[in-house]
Short mmCIF file of C-alpha atoms in Angstrom, two decimals:
data_model
loop_
_atom_site.label_atom_id
_atom_site.label_comp_id
_atom_site.label_asym_id
_atom_site.label_seq_id
_atom_site.Cartn_x
_atom_site.Cartn_y
_atom_site.Cartn_z
CA MET A 5 120.61 47.07 116.93
CA ALA A 6 120.62 48.85 120.19
CA THR A 7 120.21 47.04 123.55
CA HIS A 8 117.86 48.24 126.14
CA ILE A 9 117.07 47.21 129.71
CA LEU A 10 113.71 46.49 131.39
CA LEU A 11 113.76 46.72 135.18
CA ILE A 12 110.88 45.34 137.35
CA ASN A 13 110.35 45.14 141.08
CA CYS A 14 106.96 43.95 142.46
CA PRO A 15 105.32 41.55 144.90
CA ASP A 16 105.95 37.92 143.93
CA GLU A 17 103.27 35.80 142.39
CA THR A 18 103.06 32.83 140.03
CA GLY A 19 103.68 33.40 136.33
CA LEU A 20 105.51 36.77 136.56
CA VAL A 21 108.43 35.86 134.13
CA TYR A 22 105.95 34.29 131.65
CA ARG A 23 103.79 37.44 131.67
CA ILE A 24 106.74 39.77 131.31
CA THR A 25 108.54 37.93 128.57
CA GLY A 26 105.20 37.61 126.70
CA VAL A 27 104.86 41.38 126.40
CA LEU A 28 108.45 41.60 125.02
CA TYR A 29 107.60 38.79 122.65
CA HIS A 30 104.48 40.56 121.52
CA HIS A 31 106.50 43.63 120.54
CA GLY A 32 109.02 41.70 118.67
CA HIS A 33 112.00 42.04 120.97
CA ASN A 34 114.66 39.43 121.39
CA ILE A 35 115.96 38.82 124.90
CA VAL A 36 119.61 38.61 125.13
CA SER A 37 120.10 38.40 129.01
CA ASN A 38 117.70 37.80 131.84
CA ASN A 39 118.00 37.73 135.68
CA GLU A 40 115.36 37.13 138.23
CA PHE A 41 115.44 36.97 142.06
CA VAL A 42 112.73 36.41 144.70
CA ASP A 43 113.30 37.71 148.23
CA LEU A 44 111.54 35.09 150.09
CA GLU A 45 111.21 37.19 153.37
CA SER A 46 109.71 40.14 151.73
CA ARG A 47 108.03 38.21 148.92
CA GLN A 48 109.41 40.74 146.36
CA PHE A 49 110.23 39.82 142.87
CA PHE A 50 113.08 41.51 141.02
CA MET A 51 113.89 41.18 137.28
CA ARG A 52 116.50 42.69 134.91
CA THR A 53 116.10 41.94 131.17
CA GLU A 54 118.29 43.11 128.31
CA PHE A 55 116.64 43.00 124.86
CA LEU A 56 117.22 44.18 121.37
CA GLY A 57 115.35 46.86 119.64
CA GLU A 58 113.95 50.30 120.37
CA PRO A 59 110.94 49.89 122.82
CA ASP A 60 107.61 51.48 122.35
CA SER A 61 107.85 52.43 126.03
CA ALA A 62 104.35 53.88 126.47
CA SER A 63 102.55 50.97 124.86
CA MET A 64 104.79 48.31 126.59
CA LEU A 65 104.30 50.01 129.99
CA GLN A 66 100.59 49.89 129.59
CA GLU A 67 100.65 46.29 128.67
CA LEU A 68 103.06 45.42 131.60
CA ARG A 69 100.94 47.26 134.04
CA ALA A 70 97.91 45.18 132.90
CA VAL A 71 99.58 41.94 133.68
CA LEU A 72 101.64 42.91 136.86
CA PRO A 73 100.58 43.67 140.41
CA PRO A 74 99.31 47.27 140.85
CA SER A 75 102.22 48.27 142.99
CA ALA A 76 104.81 47.11 140.33
CA MET A 77 107.87 49.46 139.64
CA ILE A 78 108.65 49.26 136.02
CA ARG A 79 111.41 51.16 134.30
CA PHE A 80 113.16 51.10 130.87
CA ALA A 81 116.82 52.02 130.76
CA HIS A 82 119.53 52.46 128.25
CA THR A 83 123.04 50.89 128.16
CA GLY A 84 124.85 54.09 127.13
CA ARG A 85 127.14 56.33 129.23
CA ARG A 86 125.95 58.18 132.34
CA ASP A 87 126.81 61.82 133.03
CA ILE A 88 128.59 62.05 136.39
CA ALA A 89 130.32 64.71 138.50
CA ILE A 90 132.96 63.84 141.08
CA LEU A 91 133.61 65.32 144.45
CA ALA A 92 137.02 65.03 145.96
CA THR A 93 139.24 66.64 148.68
CA LYS A 94 142.91 65.85 148.75
CA GLU A 95 143.43 62.16 148.28
CA PRO A 96 144.28 61.38 144.55
CA HIS A 97 144.01 57.61 144.31
CA CYS A 98 140.26 57.08 143.65
CA LEU A 99 139.93 60.18 141.50
CA GLY A 100 143.02 59.31 139.55
CA ASP A 101 141.84 55.84 138.89
CA LEU A 102 138.47 57.08 137.60
CA LEU A 103 140.16 59.67 135.39
CA ILE A 104 142.36 57.03 133.74
CA ARG A 105 139.34 54.66 133.27
CA HIS A 106 137.43 57.46 131.79
CA ALA A 107 140.20 58.37 129.42
CA TYR A 108 140.31 54.82 128.15
CA ASP A 109 136.48 54.33 127.95
CA GLU A 110 136.39 51.78 130.76
CA LEU A 111 133.92 53.72 133.00
CA ASN A 112 130.67 53.75 130.92
CA ALA A 113 130.32 57.31 132.03
CA ARG A 114 131.11 60.90 131.02
CA ILE A 115 132.83 62.74 133.79
CA ARG A 116 131.46 66.24 133.34
CA ALA A 117 133.34 67.95 136.21
CA VAL A 118 135.29 67.54 139.32
CA ILE A 119 134.52 69.70 142.33
CA SER A 120 136.91 69.98 145.31
CA ASN A 121 137.08 71.98 148.59
CA HIS A 122 140.88 72.14 148.17
CA ASP A 123 142.83 73.09 145.06
CA ILE A 124 145.50 70.31 145.41
CA LEU A 125 143.98 68.07 142.74
CA GLY A 126 143.36 70.63 140.09
CA SER A 127 146.62 70.02 138.16
CA LEU A 128 145.80 66.21 138.05
CA VAL A 129 142.26 66.76 136.66
CA GLU A 130 143.32 69.37 134.10
CA LYS A 131 145.78 66.80 132.49
CA PHE A 132 142.68 65.01 131.45
CA GLY A 133 140.88 67.95 130.02
CA ILE A 134 138.06 67.93 132.45
CA PRO A 135 136.67 71.00 134.25
CA PHE A 136 137.88 71.47 137.80
CA HIS A 137 136.09 73.65 140.27
CA TYR A 138 137.74 74.70 143.52
CA ILE A 139 135.10 75.70 146.01
CA SER A 140 136.76 76.41 149.41
CA HIS A 141 134.86 75.54 152.61
CA VAL A 142 137.03 77.81 154.81
CA GLU A 143 135.06 80.35 156.94
CA LYS A 144 131.74 79.19 155.46
CA GLU A 145 128.75 77.53 157.08
CA ARG A 146 128.16 74.01 155.72
CA THR A 147 124.98 75.01 154.04
CA GLU A 148 126.62 77.99 152.32
CA HIS A 149 129.43 75.76 150.98
CA GLU A 150 126.86 73.22 149.85
CA ARG A 151 124.84 75.84 148.00
CA GLU A 152 127.86 76.81 146.00
CA VAL A 153 128.63 73.27 145.18
CA LEU A 154 125.09 72.56 144.14
CA ALA A 155 125.07 75.62 141.86
CA VAL A 156 128.04 74.20 139.97
CA LEU A 157 126.43 70.67 139.83
CA ASP A 158 123.33 72.33 138.42
CA GLU A 159 125.54 73.59 135.45
CA TYR A 160 126.22 69.95 134.61
CA ASP A 161 123.15 68.23 135.55
CA PRO A 162 124.82 64.87 136.37
CA GLU A 163 122.82 61.62 136.68
CA TYR A 164 125.20 60.55 139.52
CA VAL A 165 127.55 62.29 141.93
CA VAL A 166 130.57 60.24 142.96
CA LEU A 167 132.34 60.92 146.19
CA ALA A 168 136.03 60.03 145.48
CA LYS A 169 137.32 60.37 149.11
CA TYR A 170 135.26 63.66 149.57
CA MET A 171 136.09 64.27 153.23
CA ARG A 172 133.00 66.34 154.22
CA VAL A 173 129.66 65.02 155.62
CA LEU A 174 126.78 65.96 153.35
CA THR A 175 123.58 67.50 154.81
CA PRO A 176 120.29 65.68 154.47
CA ALA A 177 119.19 68.69 152.21
CA PHE A 178 122.08 68.00 149.74
CA VAL A 179 121.38 64.18 149.73
CA GLU A 180 117.66 64.87 148.97
CA ARG A 181 118.73 66.67 145.66
CA TYR A 182 120.16 63.41 144.37
CA PRO A 183 118.26 60.56 146.02
CA ASN A 184 120.02 57.19 145.54
CA ARG A 185 122.29 58.94 143.11
CA ILE A 186 125.33 59.77 145.28
CA ILE A 187 127.97 56.92 145.64
CA ASN A 188 130.53 56.93 148.31
CA ILE A 189 133.73 54.97 148.96
CA HIS A 190 135.44 54.41 152.38
CA HIS A 191 137.47 51.91 154.21
CA SER A 192 135.71 49.04 155.91
CA PHE A 193 137.03 49.35 159.45
CA LEU A 194 133.97 51.23 160.54
CA PRO A 195 132.74 51.15 163.19
CA ALA A 196 135.73 49.38 164.85
CA PHE A 197 138.32 52.09 164.05
CA ILE A 198 136.51 55.42 163.76
CA GLY A 199 137.99 58.86 163.51
CA ALA A 200 141.48 59.87 162.58
CA SER A 201 144.33 57.46 161.41
CA PRO A 202 142.21 54.28 160.94
CA TYR A 203 145.20 52.44 159.42
CA ARG A 204 147.35 53.30 162.33
CA GLN A 205 144.61 51.90 164.58
CA ALA A 206 144.33 48.78 162.41
CA TYR A 207 148.12 48.20 162.56
CA GLU A 208 148.16 48.55 166.27
CA ARG A 209 145.41 46.01 166.55
CA GLY A 210 147.07 43.53 164.20
CA VAL A 211 144.38 43.47 161.54
CA LYS A 212 144.69 40.78 158.95
CA ILE A 213 142.27 41.85 156.30
CA ILE A 214 141.77 45.44 154.80
CA GLY A 215 138.59 46.21 153.07
CA ALA A 216 136.65 48.91 151.22
CA THR A 217 132.91 49.59 150.92
CA ALA A 218 131.17 51.51 148.17
CA HIS A 219 127.51 52.51 149.00
CA PHE A 220 124.69 54.86 148.13
CA VAL A 221 124.59 57.89 150.37
CA ASN A 222 121.54 58.42 152.61
CA GLU A 223 120.83 60.80 155.56
CA GLY A 224 123.11 58.77 157.85
CA LEU A 225 126.84 58.63 158.00
CA ASP A 226 128.22 55.77 155.93
CA THR A 227 124.95 53.89 156.54
CA GLY A 228 123.60 53.78 152.88
CA PRO A 229 122.83 50.55 150.97
CA ILE A 230 126.00 48.72 150.09
CA ILE A 231 126.77 48.35 146.42
CA ALA A 232 130.24 46.61 146.46
CA GLN A 233 132.97 45.53 148.84
CA SER A 234 136.48 44.39 148.40
CA VAL A 235 139.24 42.99 150.65
CA THR A 236 142.89 42.29 150.61
CA PRO A 237 145.00 40.20 153.11
CA VAL A 238 147.73 41.83 155.17
CA ASN A 239 149.99 40.40 157.88
CA HIS A 240 152.25 41.28 160.70
CA GLY A 241 154.96 42.39 158.17
CA TYR A 242 153.03 45.27 156.97
CA SER A 243 153.82 48.78 158.38
CA ALA A 244 150.99 51.25 159.11
CA ALA A 245 151.86 53.05 155.82
CA GLU A 246 151.86 49.83 153.77
CA MET A 247 148.41 49.03 155.28
CA ALA A 248 147.25 52.46 154.19
CA GLN A 249 148.50 51.84 150.60
CA ALA A 250 146.82 48.47 150.49
CA GLY A 251 143.68 50.27 151.55
CA ARG A 252 144.00 52.92 148.82
CA ASP A 253 144.40 50.08 146.21
CA VAL A 254 141.32 48.15 147.37
CA GLU A 255 139.15 51.39 147.54
CA GLU A 256 139.92 51.94 143.91
CA VAL A 257 138.70 48.44 143.02
CA ALA A 258 135.65 48.56 145.07
CA LEU A 259 134.51 51.99 143.79
CA ALA A 260 135.18 51.06 140.08
CA LYS A 261 133.12 47.88 140.64
CA ALA A 262 130.24 49.74 142.21
CA LEU A 263 130.07 52.31 139.38
CA LYS A 264 130.14 49.60 136.75
CA LEU A 265 127.22 47.91 138.53
CA VAL A 266 125.18 51.06 139.00
CA PHE A 267 125.80 52.38 135.45
CA GLU A 268 124.90 49.12 133.86
CA GLU A 269 121.55 49.20 135.89
CA ARG A 270 122.39 45.99 137.73
CA VAL A 271 121.45 47.37 141.27
CA PHE A 272 117.97 47.29 142.82
CA LEU A 273 117.28 48.90 146.19
CA SER A 274 115.25 46.94 148.60
CA GLY A 275 115.05 48.85 151.89
CA HIS A 276 118.47 49.01 153.38
CA ARG A 277 119.75 46.26 151.11
CA THR A 278 120.66 46.00 147.40
CA ILE A 279 119.77 43.22 144.94
CA ILE A 280 122.61 43.05 142.49
CA PHE A 281 122.65 41.07 139.17
CA GLU A 282 126.26 40.67 138.14
#
């Protein structure tokens, strides 16, 4: 029997869990997992429920709306694989990790295509039998290059776009095409060590912890809601190159964790924050 997910976000009030689970019971669904959280500052209620059986979505939605606050956000989701596309530039570590996880069914996603503004990673991607599209940005306006990228993305219609060390800033117009569906990974030195050679800067300052942040992309530069972060300790014995390698390792971990959470529908957006049921 298939497992489905019910996601609810609404103003908090007494009896919400009772009312929601009552609708599921009325339709004969067995709850196998349930998570709730109340943000006491915003007085918002969040609930993620996994249940068995194919839902009568229209009927259940009508009943849920009758027992929940009018502004409630209600959504049914499946537990199957998500279709994704990956944007990359030159660095192979995050892309390679995702390709391996995909090959061994550890990603809960189908990588439909990889798009890059350099051709360096083409041979790596082709080893996994996944389409690779090289779209150069040289001598093109940013909007022109993005139009070409979007045209390829339209061919695959991905649910999510993953930036696996894609080293180009996306315009607001591009981000608007995939609202809260673009996921990025970067080192967590920002804003302390901005610009080129962040690991050299960290080495020179004697940094003791290296981290990575995976987040949704919004109109700002690396300011979207955070999904996952990971850290690893370093010490004075690390060279700048060894710090960079540690950074690459932790980026892989943070990105994979973030994708798992998003693809399993465990992430709620709440303003600039995320509510995550792990």
